[in-house]
Amino acid sequence: MAQSAAPTSLEMDRWQRVMGLLLWAPMKLAYRLRAEGMENLPSGGHVLASNHLSNFDPWIVAYPLWPKRRIRSMAKAELFNPLLRGILKASGAFPIHRDRPDAEAFKTAIEIVQSGEALLIFPEGVRRNKGRWKRRRRKPRPHSGAARIALAAKVPLVPVAIIGTDRLTRLGPVRMSVGPPIPTDDLEGRSQREAAKLATERLMEEIGRLETGLRER
């Protein structure tokens, strides 16, 4: 049975407001989170695409937008078990089957951004310190899902870079940088596959540039 994309309100629900309050101390005091480029975030629906260093990354990206905006996200379908399903849905997540094409998740993603909400996706697929990044000598090819959703929904594709979440136990500073939306107007008229490929290349290049800028400071 298809999972519902609700809730869809742009305002934070009660659960997310509580989480925002609970995360204030770790974000501001322990990790000294600083976010820059927030003026690049569109007011309407958009796709946020970030590098991926730890399981804590979604909270890092979401926190600077609280309490006015929620960020929706995808989560592995197997996590939607009786124990976690309620928490995940309250946090704005919806399920995706990562081992096969998931038309329902793609449809849900488009509905979310077209309704005016922000959708967070990690094009790298898995965290860098595990999975394919650890098994391969070269970087795995990034997923084009973020670009495909943004292009299909005709919403901005916004690059984000974060650093510091791979060393949280050391209580090092965490930084986040948001770049301007990726230009895609010139991709109209190309095939869906080619447009998504080119947009993804531009996206990953910009994420890399933002990350390098954060690390050089």
Coordinates of C-alpha atoms in Angstrom, one line a residue:
M1 CA 0.0 0.0 0.0
A2 CA 1.3 3.5 -0.9
Q3 CA 2.5 5.6 2.0
S4 CA 0.9 9.0 2.5
A5 CA 3.0 12.1 1.9
A6 CA 1.1 13.9 4.7
P7 CA 1.6 16.1 6.6
T8 CA 2.1 18.9 4.0
S9 CA 1.9 22.1 6.0
L10 CA 4.8 24.5 5.6
E11 CA 4.7 25.2 9.3
M12 CA 6.5 22.9 11.6
D13 CA 4.2 20.4 13.4
R14 CA 4.4 19.8 17.1
W15 CA 6.9 17.0 16.9
Q16 CA 9.4 19.0 14.9
R17 CA 9.0 22.0 17.1
V18 CA 9.9 19.8 20.1
M19 CA 12.9 18.3 18.3
G20 CA 14.1 21.9 17.4
L21 CA 14.0 22.8 21.1
L22 CA 15.9 19.6 22.1
L23 CA 18.5 20.2 19.4
W24 CA 19.3 23.8 20.4
A25 CA 22.0 22.9 22.9
P26 CA 23.9 20.4 20.8
M27 CA 23.6 22.5 17.6
K28 CA 24.6 25.9 19.2
L29 CA 26.8 24.9 22.1
A30 CA 28.4 21.5 21.4
Y31 CA 28.9 21.8 17.6
R32 CA 28.7 25.5 17.2
L33 CA 26.7 25.2 14.0
R34 CA 27.0 28.0 11.6
A35 CA 25.1 28.2 8.3
E36 CA 25.8 30.6 5.5
G37 CA 24.1 31.3 2.2
M38 CA 20.6 31.0 3.6
E39 CA 19.5 33.9 1.3
N40 CA 19.9 31.4 -1.6
L41 CA 17.0 29.3 -0.3
P42 CA 13.8 29.8 -2.4
S43 CA 10.6 30.7 -0.6
G44 CA 8.6 28.1 -2.5
G45 CA 9.1 24.4 -3.1
H46 CA 12.6 23.2 -4.0
V47 CA 15.0 20.3 -3.9
L48 CA 18.0 20.5 -1.5
A49 CA 20.9 18.3 -2.4
S50 CA 23.8 17.8 0.0
N51 CA 27.0 15.9 0.5
H52 CA 26.6 13.0 3.0
L53 CA 29.0 12.4 5.9
S54 CA 26.9 11.0 8.7
N55 CA 23.5 10.0 9.9
F56 CA 23.2 13.4 11.6
D57 CA 23.3 15.3 8.3
P58 CA 19.5 15.7 7.9
W59 CA 19.3 17.4 11.2
I60 CA 22.2 19.8 10.3
V61 CA 20.5 20.8 7.1
A62 CA 17.0 21.1 8.6
Y63 CA 17.9 23.0 11.8
P64 CA 18.7 26.4 10.3
L65 CA 15.3 26.4 8.6
W66 CA 13.4 25.8 11.9
P67 CA 10.8 26.7 13.0
K68 CA 9.3 28.3 9.9
R69 CA 10.0 25.6 7.3
R70 CA 10.1 21.9 7.5
I71 CA 12.3 19.7 5.3
R72 CA 10.9 16.5 3.9
S73 CA 13.2 13.6 3.1
M74 CA 13.4 10.1 1.9
A75 CA 14.2 7.1 4.1
K76 CA 14.8 3.4 3.3
A77 CA 11.5 1.6 3.2
E78 CA 12.7 -1.0 5.6
L79 CA 13.0 1.6 8.3
F80 CA 9.2 2.1 8.3
N81 CA 8.6 -0.7 10.8
P82 CA 6.0 -0.4 13.6
L83 CA 8.5 1.0 16.0
L84 CA 9.8 3.8 13.7
R85 CA 7.0 4.5 11.3
G86 CA 5.3 7.2 13.4
I87 CA 8.5 9.0 14.2
L88 CA 9.7 9.0 10.6
K89 CA 6.4 10.3 9.3
A90 CA 6.2 13.0 12.0
S91 CA 9.7 14.1 11.0
G92 CA 8.5 14.5 7.4
A93 CA 10.1 11.4 5.9
F94 CA 8.6 9.1 3.4
P95 CA 9.7 5.6 2.2
I96 CA 11.7 4.7 -0.9
H97 CA 13.0 1.3 -2.1
R98 CA 16.6 1.9 -2.9
D99 CA 17.2 -1.4 -4.6
R100 CA 14.7 -0.9 -7.4
P101 CA 12.9 1.9 -9.2
D102 CA 10.2 3.4 -7.0
A103 CA 7.6 5.2 -9.0
E104 CA 5.4 5.9 -6.0
A105 CA 8.3 7.6 -4.1
F106 CA 9.1 9.7 -7.2
K107 CA 5.5 10.8 -7.5
T108 CA 5.4 11.7 -3.8
A109 CA 8.6 13.7 -4.1
I110 CA 7.2 15.7 -7.0
E111 CA 3.9 16.4 -5.1
I112 CA 5.9 17.5 -2.1
V113 CA 8.0 20.2 -3.9
Q114 CA 5.1 21.3 -6.1
S115 CA 3.1 21.9 -2.9
G116 CA 5.7 24.4 -1.8
E117 CA 7.8 22.3 0.6
A118 CA 11.6 21.6 0.6
L119 CA 12.8 18.1 -0.1
L120 CA 16.3 17.0 1.0
I121 CA 18.2 14.4 -1.0
F122 CA 21.8 13.1 -0.7
P123 CA 22.9 12.4 -4.3
E124 CA 26.0 10.4 -3.0
G125 CA 23.6 7.8 -1.8
V126 CA 25.5 6.6 1.2
R127 CA 27.7 8.1 3.8
R128 CA 31.3 8.5 2.7
N129 CA 32.7 6.4 5.6
K130 CA 30.8 3.3 4.7
G131 CA 29.0 1.4 2.0
R132 CA 30.2 1.9 -1.6
W133 CA 32.6 4.7 -0.6
K134 CA 34.5 2.3 1.6
R135 CA 34.4 -0.6 -0.8
R136 CA 35.5 1.3 -3.9
R137 CA 38.7 3.1 -4.6
R138 CA 36.9 5.7 -6.7
K139 CA 33.9 7.8 -5.8
P140 CA 30.6 6.1 -6.8
R141 CA 28.6 7.9 -9.5
P142 CA 26.1 10.2 -7.8
H143 CA 22.4 9.4 -8.2
S144 CA 20.5 11.7 -10.5
G145 CA 17.3 11.5 -8.5
A146 CA 17.6 15.1 -7.1
A147 CA 18.0 16.5 -10.5
R148 CA 15.2 14.3 -12.0
I149 CA 12.7 15.4 -9.4
A150 CA 13.6 19.1 -9.7
L151 CA 13.4 19.1 -13.5
A152 CA 10.1 17.1 -13.5
A153 CA 8.5 19.4 -10.9
K154 CA 10.0 22.5 -12.4
V155 CA 11.4 23.7 -9.1
P156 CA 14.9 25.0 -8.1
L157 CA 17.7 22.5 -7.4
V158 CA 19.7 23.9 -4.5
P159 CA 23.3 22.7 -3.6
V160 CA 24.3 22.3 0.0
A161 CA 27.6 21.4 1.6
I162 CA 28.3 20.5 5.2
I163 CA 31.5 19.6 7.1
G164 CA 32.2 18.4 10.6
T165 CA 29.4 15.8 11.0
D166 CA 32.0 13.0 10.4
R167 CA 33.7 13.9 13.7
L168 CA 30.9 14.6 16.0
T169 CA 32.4 12.6 18.9
R170 CA 35.3 15.1 18.9
L171 CA 32.8 18.0 19.4
G172 CA 34.4 19.9 16.4
P173 CA 32.6 22.8 14.8
V174 CA 29.9 22.0 12.2
R175 CA 29.5 24.2 9.2
M176 CA 26.9 24.4 6.4
S177 CA 26.9 26.4 3.1
V178 CA 24.0 26.9 0.7
G179 CA 24.7 27.8 -2.9
P180 CA 22.5 29.5 -5.5
P181 CA 20.1 27.2 -7.4
I182 CA 21.7 25.2 -10.2
P183 CA 20.9 26.8 -13.6
T184 CA 18.7 24.4 -15.7
D185 CA 16.8 26.6 -18.1
D186 CA 19.2 25.7 -21.0
L187 CA 18.3 22.0 -20.5
E188 CA 14.8 22.3 -21.8
G189 CA 14.3 20.3 -25.0
R190 CA 16.9 17.7 -24.0
S191 CA 15.9 14.1 -23.2
Q192 CA 15.0 13.5 -19.5
R193 CA 18.0 11.3 -19.1
E194 CA 20.5 13.8 -20.6
A195 CA 19.0 16.8 -18.8
A196 CA 19.2 14.9 -15.4
K197 CA 22.8 13.9 -16.2
L198 CA 24.0 17.4 -17.0
A199 CA 22.1 18.9 -14.0
T200 CA 23.6 16.3 -11.7
E201 CA 27.1 17.1 -13.0
R202 CA 26.6 20.8 -12.3
L203 CA 25.1 20.0 -8.9
M204 CA 28.0 17.9 -7.7
E205 CA 30.5 20.4 -9.0
E206 CA 28.9 23.1 -7.0
I207 CA 28.6 21.0 -3.9
G208 CA 32.3 20.2 -4.2
R209 CA 33.1 23.9 -4.5
L210 CA 31.0 24.8 -1.5
E211 CA 32.6 22.0 0.6
T212 CA 36.1 23.1 -0.5
G213 CA 35.3 26.6 0.5
L214 CA 34.2 25.5 4.0
R215 CA 37.3 23.4 4.6
E216 CA 39.7 26.1 3.5
R217 CA 38.6 28.5 6.2

